[in-house]
Amino acid sequence: MLISFEPPDISAEIIYKDTFKDTINTQVKNEVHDTLLQKKQKLDLARLKEKKVLSALELNKLTDILYNFSYTSTKSYKGLLIAESDGYRCYEPRNGIVFLDENGLIAEYIEICFECHRRRDSSEKMNIGKFCTEKYDLIRKYFRNNGIKYGTTKLTE
């Protein structure tokens, strides 16, 4: 399934109380991340903006992009390899590829931020190789061609 979703609000005010002294309330901004994609959890459909369940043919096209396109796949490749530490640091994922098991629970997933060209894979089983600018662009176009618009628009579009 291809999905789009709002990035979570990762800041929240947390009040710490010191029980050894007089009650002191200190408000601290902490990162709290209510993860949408988590293995062996039910996918919260209410939090999705868009979703597309893929047919077998559509899944074949997606796996072709994921597994058969890489920066070392052809001699004529002219894209830029994106290292894990390169790119912008926003990482506000808005898109994902989700694989559900027979019980409707998340078996595996790939969480993607097309803006900063970073991703998070659910496990090493999702070994889909190195990503480059063209691979991100192919996946982004694949999302758009399957009706997933949110999070896939380039800033220049």
PDB file of C-alpha atoms in Angstrom:
ATOM      1  CA  MET A   1       0.000   0.000   0.000  1.00  0.00           C
ATOM      2  CA  LEU A   2       1.225   3.502  -0.830  1.00  0.00           C
ATOM      3  CA  ILE A   3       0.260   6.109   1.759  1.00  0.00           C
ATOM      4  CA  SER A   4       0.565   9.799   2.530  1.00  0.00           C
ATOM      5  CA  PHE A   5       0.140  11.334   5.972  1.00  0.00           C
ATOM      6  CA  GLU A   6       0.716  14.523   7.939  1.00  0.00           C
ATOM      7  CA  PRO A   7       4.086  14.602   9.667  1.00  0.00           C
ATOM      8  CA  PRO A   8       3.556  14.203  13.400  1.00  0.00           C
ATOM      9  CA  ASP A   9       3.875  17.137  15.780  1.00  0.00           C
ATOM     10  CA  ILE A  10       7.076  16.167  17.542  1.00  0.00           C
ATOM     11  CA  SER A  11       7.138  18.882  20.182  1.00  0.00           C
ATOM     12  CA  ALA A  12       5.106  18.737  23.344  1.00  0.00           C
ATOM     13  CA  GLU A  13       5.294  20.417  26.697  1.00  0.00           C
ATOM     14  CA  ILE A  14       6.167  17.982  29.475  1.00  0.00           C
ATOM     15  CA  ILE A  15       6.005  18.974  33.115  1.00  0.00           C
ATOM     16  CA  TYR A  16       8.586  17.417  35.427  1.00  0.00           C
ATOM     17  CA  LYS A  17       7.931  17.400  39.161  1.00  0.00           C
ATOM     18  CA  ASP A  18      10.740  17.076  41.689  1.00  0.00           C
ATOM     19  CA  THR A  19       9.370  14.921  44.511  1.00  0.00           C
ATOM     20  CA  PHE A  20      12.340  15.466  46.833  1.00  0.00           C
ATOM     21  CA  LYS A  21      11.936  19.230  47.128  1.00  0.00           C
ATOM     22  CA  ASP A  22       8.936  21.443  47.255  1.00  0.00           C
ATOM     23  CA  THR A  23       6.814  20.939  44.172  1.00  0.00           C
ATOM     24  CA  ILE A  24       8.637  22.543  41.289  1.00  0.00           C
ATOM     25  CA  ASN A  25       6.999  22.480  37.913  1.00  0.00           C
ATOM     26  CA  THR A  26       9.385  22.948  35.046  1.00  0.00           C
ATOM     27  CA  GLN A  27       8.081  23.017  31.533  1.00  0.00           C
ATOM     28  CA  VAL A  28      10.491  21.491  29.074  1.00  0.00           C
ATOM     29  CA  LYS A  29      10.072  21.095  25.343  1.00  0.00           C
ATOM     30  CA  ASN A  30      10.767  17.466  24.528  1.00  0.00           C
ATOM     31  CA  GLU A  31      10.415  15.476  21.358  1.00  0.00           C
ATOM     32  CA  VAL A  32       7.442  13.151  21.450  1.00  0.00           C
ATOM     33  CA  HIS A  33       6.890  11.124  18.317  1.00  0.00           C
ATOM     34  CA  ASP A  34       3.672   9.144  18.009  1.00  0.00           C
ATOM     35  CA  THR A  35       4.816   6.863  15.212  1.00  0.00           C
ATOM     36  CA  LEU A  36       2.293   6.021  12.540  1.00  0.00           C
ATOM     37  CA  LEU A  37       4.343   3.183  11.092  1.00  0.00           C
ATOM     38  CA  GLN A  38       5.333   0.529  13.558  1.00  0.00           C
ATOM     39  CA  LYS A  39       5.767  -3.190  12.903  1.00  0.00           C
ATOM     40  CA  LYS A  40       3.087  -5.560  14.216  1.00  0.00           C
ATOM     41  CA  GLN A  41       0.675  -2.663  14.773  1.00  0.00           C
ATOM     42  CA  LYS A  42      -2.561  -1.942  12.987  1.00  0.00           C
ATOM     43  CA  LEU A  43      -2.240   0.909  10.484  1.00  0.00           C
ATOM     44  CA  ASP A  44      -4.269   3.896  11.712  1.00  0.00           C
ATOM     45  CA  LEU A  45      -6.256   4.647   8.552  1.00  0.00           C
ATOM     46  CA  ALA A  46      -7.783   7.767  10.145  1.00  0.00           C
ATOM     47  CA  ARG A  47      -4.339   9.431  10.140  1.00  0.00           C
ATOM     48  CA  LEU A  48      -3.810   8.866   6.401  1.00  0.00           C
ATOM     49  CA  LYS A  49      -4.409  11.605   3.867  1.00  0.00           C
ATOM     50  CA  GLU A  50      -4.282   9.235   0.873  1.00  0.00           C
ATOM     51  CA  LYS A  51      -3.832   5.518   0.339  1.00  0.00           C
ATOM     52  CA  LYS A  52      -3.548   3.219  -2.642  1.00  0.00           C
ATOM     53  CA  VAL A  53      -3.692  -0.564  -2.366  1.00  0.00           C
ATOM     54  CA  LEU A  54      -1.491  -1.940  -5.119  1.00  0.00           C
ATOM     55  CA  SER A  55      -2.431  -4.705  -7.511  1.00  0.00           C
ATOM     56  CA  ALA A  56       0.078  -7.466  -8.266  1.00  0.00           C
ATOM     57  CA  LEU A  57       1.134  -5.685 -11.490  1.00  0.00           C
ATOM     58  CA  GLU A  58       1.560  -2.343  -9.690  1.00  0.00           C
ATOM     59  CA  LEU A  59       3.593  -4.060  -6.959  1.00  0.00           C
ATOM     60  CA  ASN A  60       5.848  -5.605  -9.632  1.00  0.00           C
ATOM     61  CA  LYS A  61       6.499  -2.131 -11.071  1.00  0.00           C
ATOM     62  CA  LEU A  62       7.320  -0.781  -7.613  1.00  0.00           C
ATOM     63  CA  THR A  63       9.684  -3.631  -6.733  1.00  0.00           C
ATOM     64  CA  ASP A  64      11.388  -3.145 -10.096  1.00  0.00           C
ATOM     65  CA  ILE A  65      12.190   0.456  -9.079  1.00  0.00           C
ATOM     66  CA  LEU A  66      13.200  -0.497  -5.539  1.00  0.00           C
ATOM     67  CA  TYR A  67      15.396  -3.500  -6.309  1.00  0.00           C
ATOM     68  CA  ASN A  68      16.552  -3.127  -9.910  1.00  0.00           C
ATOM     69  CA  PHE A  69      17.484   0.551 -10.039  1.00  0.00           C
ATOM     70  CA  SER A  70      20.657   1.610  -8.307  1.00  0.00           C
ATOM     71  CA  TYR A  71      23.505   3.994  -8.858  1.00  0.00           C
ATOM     72  CA  THR A  72      25.636   1.055 -10.020  1.00  0.00           C
ATOM     73  CA  SER A  73      23.001  -0.516 -12.292  1.00  0.00           C
ATOM     74  CA  THR A  74      24.153   1.006 -15.622  1.00  0.00           C
ATOM     75  CA  LYS A  75      27.254   2.603 -17.081  1.00  0.00           C
ATOM     76  CA  SER A  76      25.233   5.563 -18.365  1.00  0.00           C
ATOM     77  CA  TYR A  77      23.988   6.531 -14.891  1.00  0.00           C
ATOM     78  CA  LYS A  78      24.569  10.229 -14.236  1.00  0.00           C
ATOM     79  CA  GLY A  79      22.683  10.748 -10.961  1.00  0.00           C
ATOM     80  CA  LEU A  80      24.069  11.818  -7.638  1.00  0.00           C
ATOM     81  CA  LEU A  81      24.357   9.297  -4.842  1.00  0.00           C
ATOM     82  CA  ILE A  82      22.710  10.533  -1.672  1.00  0.00           C
ATOM     83  CA  ALA A  83      24.642   9.388   1.359  1.00  0.00           C
ATOM     84  CA  GLU A  84      22.798   8.874   4.614  1.00  0.00           C
ATOM     85  CA  SER A  85      24.308  12.069   6.048  1.00  0.00           C
ATOM     86  CA  ASP A  86      23.717  14.225   2.956  1.00  0.00           C
ATOM     87  CA  GLY A  87      20.677  16.254   2.031  1.00  0.00           C
ATOM     88  CA  TYR A  88      18.531  18.487   4.147  1.00  0.00           C
ATOM     89  CA  ARG A  89      17.917  17.645   7.769  1.00  0.00           C
ATOM     90  CA  CYS A  90      14.163  18.213   7.884  1.00  0.00           C
ATOM     91  CA  TYR A  91      13.101  14.554   7.891  1.00  0.00           C
ATOM     92  CA  GLU A  92       9.385  15.131   8.060  1.00  0.00           C
ATOM     93  CA  PRO A  93       8.179  11.999   6.276  1.00  0.00           C
ATOM     94  CA  ARG A  94       4.849  12.356   4.537  1.00  0.00           C
ATOM     95  CA  ASN A  95       4.843   9.151   2.507  1.00  0.00           C
ATOM     96  CA  GLY A  96       5.332   5.475   2.981  1.00  0.00           C
ATOM     97  CA  ILE A  97       5.189   2.050   1.424  1.00  0.00           C
ATOM     98  CA  VAL A  98       3.465  -0.381   3.775  1.00  0.00           C
ATOM     99  CA  PHE A  99       3.310  -4.162   3.578  1.00  0.00           C
ATOM    100  CA  LEU A 100       0.495  -5.658   5.671  1.00  0.00           C
ATOM    101  CA  ASP A 101       0.279  -9.270   6.837  1.00  0.00           C
ATOM    102  CA  GLU A 102      -2.808 -11.496   6.544  1.00  0.00           C
ATOM    103  CA  ASN A 103      -4.167 -10.030   9.812  1.00  0.00           C
ATOM    104  CA  GLY A 104      -3.914  -6.444   8.566  1.00  0.00           C
ATOM    105  CA  LEU A 105      -0.905  -5.653  10.772  1.00  0.00           C
ATOM    106  CA  ILE A 106       2.171  -3.827   9.482  1.00  0.00           C
ATOM    107  CA  ALA A 107       4.722  -6.458   8.456  1.00  0.00           C
ATOM    108  CA  GLU A 108       7.301  -4.114   6.885  1.00  0.00           C
ATOM    109  CA  TYR A 109       7.422  -0.497   5.746  1.00  0.00           C
ATOM    110  CA  ILE A 110       9.528   2.194   4.131  1.00  0.00           C
ATOM    111  CA  GLU A 111       8.934   5.716   5.460  1.00  0.00           C
ATOM    112  CA  ILE A 112       9.995   8.436   2.977  1.00  0.00           C
ATOM    113  CA  CYS A 113      10.652  12.177   3.076  1.00  0.00           C
ATOM    114  CA  PHE A 114      10.876  13.300  -0.555  1.00  0.00           C
ATOM    115  CA  GLU A 115      11.817  16.811   0.547  1.00  0.00           C
ATOM    116  CA  CYS A 116      15.136  15.917   2.192  1.00  0.00           C
ATOM    117  CA  HIS A 117      15.688  12.602   0.377  1.00  0.00           C
ATOM    118  CA  ARG A 118      15.854  10.502   3.510  1.00  0.00           C
ATOM    119  CA  ARG A 119      14.011   7.340   4.467  1.00  0.00           C
ATOM    120  CA  ARG A 120      13.582   4.873   7.291  1.00  0.00           C
ATOM    121  CA  ASP A 121      13.187   1.153   6.676  1.00  0.00           C
ATOM    122  CA  SER A 122      11.424  -1.101   9.166  1.00  0.00           C
ATOM    123  CA  SER A 123      14.160  -3.717   9.168  1.00  0.00           C
ATOM    124  CA  GLU A 124      17.161  -5.098   7.340  1.00  0.00           C
ATOM    125  CA  LYS A 125      14.740  -7.312   5.395  1.00  0.00           C
ATOM    126  CA  MET A 126      13.898  -4.167   3.431  1.00  0.00           C
ATOM    127  CA  ASN A 127      17.390  -4.148   1.936  1.00  0.00           C
ATOM    128  CA  ILE A 128      16.641  -2.031  -1.115  1.00  0.00           C
ATOM    129  CA  GLY A 129      20.144  -0.703  -1.642  1.00  0.00           C
ATOM    130  CA  LYS A 130      21.524   2.784  -1.867  1.00  0.00           C
ATOM    131  CA  PHE A 131      19.273   5.604  -2.956  1.00  0.00           C
ATOM    132  CA  CYS A 132      20.239   8.348  -5.369  1.00  0.00           C
ATOM    133  CA  THR A 133      18.460  11.427  -6.691  1.00  0.00           C
ATOM    134  CA  GLU A 134      17.018   9.555  -9.663  1.00  0.00           C
ATOM    135  CA  LYS A 135      15.739   6.648  -7.547  1.00  0.00           C
ATOM    136  CA  TYR A 136      13.934   9.073  -5.218  1.00  0.00           C
ATOM    137  CA  ASP A 137      12.537  10.821  -8.286  1.00  0.00           C
ATOM    138  CA  LEU A 138      11.310   7.534  -9.791  1.00  0.00           C
ATOM    139  CA  ILE A 139       9.600   6.566  -6.539  1.00  0.00           C
ATOM    140  CA  ARG A 140       8.086  10.045  -6.181  1.00  0.00           C
ATOM    141  CA  LYS A 141       6.725   9.835  -9.742  1.00  0.00           C
ATOM    142  CA  TYR A 142       5.402   6.339  -9.027  1.00  0.00           C
ATOM    143  CA  PHE A 143       3.484   7.706  -6.021  1.00  0.00           C
ATOM    144  CA  ARG A 144       2.064  10.566  -8.125  1.00  0.00           C
ATOM    145  CA  ASN A 145       1.077   8.245 -10.985  1.00  0.00           C
ATOM    146  CA  ASN A 146      -0.840   6.136  -8.465  1.00  0.00           C
ATOM    147  CA  GLY A 147      -2.802   9.102  -7.113  1.00  0.00           C
ATOM    148  CA  ILE A 148      -0.676   9.956  -4.056  1.00  0.00           C
ATOM    149  CA  LYS A 149      -0.113  13.719  -4.364  1.00  0.00           C
ATOM    150  CA  TYR A 150       0.525  14.862  -0.787  1.00  0.00           C
ATOM    151  CA  GLY A 151       4.242  15.009   0.022  1.00  0.00           C
ATOM    152  CA  THR A 152       5.309  14.187  -3.534  1.00  0.00           C
ATOM    153  CA  THR A 153       5.279  17.638  -5.077  1.00  0.00           C
ATOM    154  CA  LYS A 154       8.682  19.164  -5.702  1.00  0.00           C
ATOM    155  CA  LEU A 155       9.221  22.690  -4.411  1.00  0.00           C
ATOM    156  CA  THR A 156       9.766  23.838  -8.006  1.00  0.00           C
ATOM    157  CA  GLU A 157       6.443  22.398  -9.242  1.00  0.00           C
TER     158      GLU A 157
END
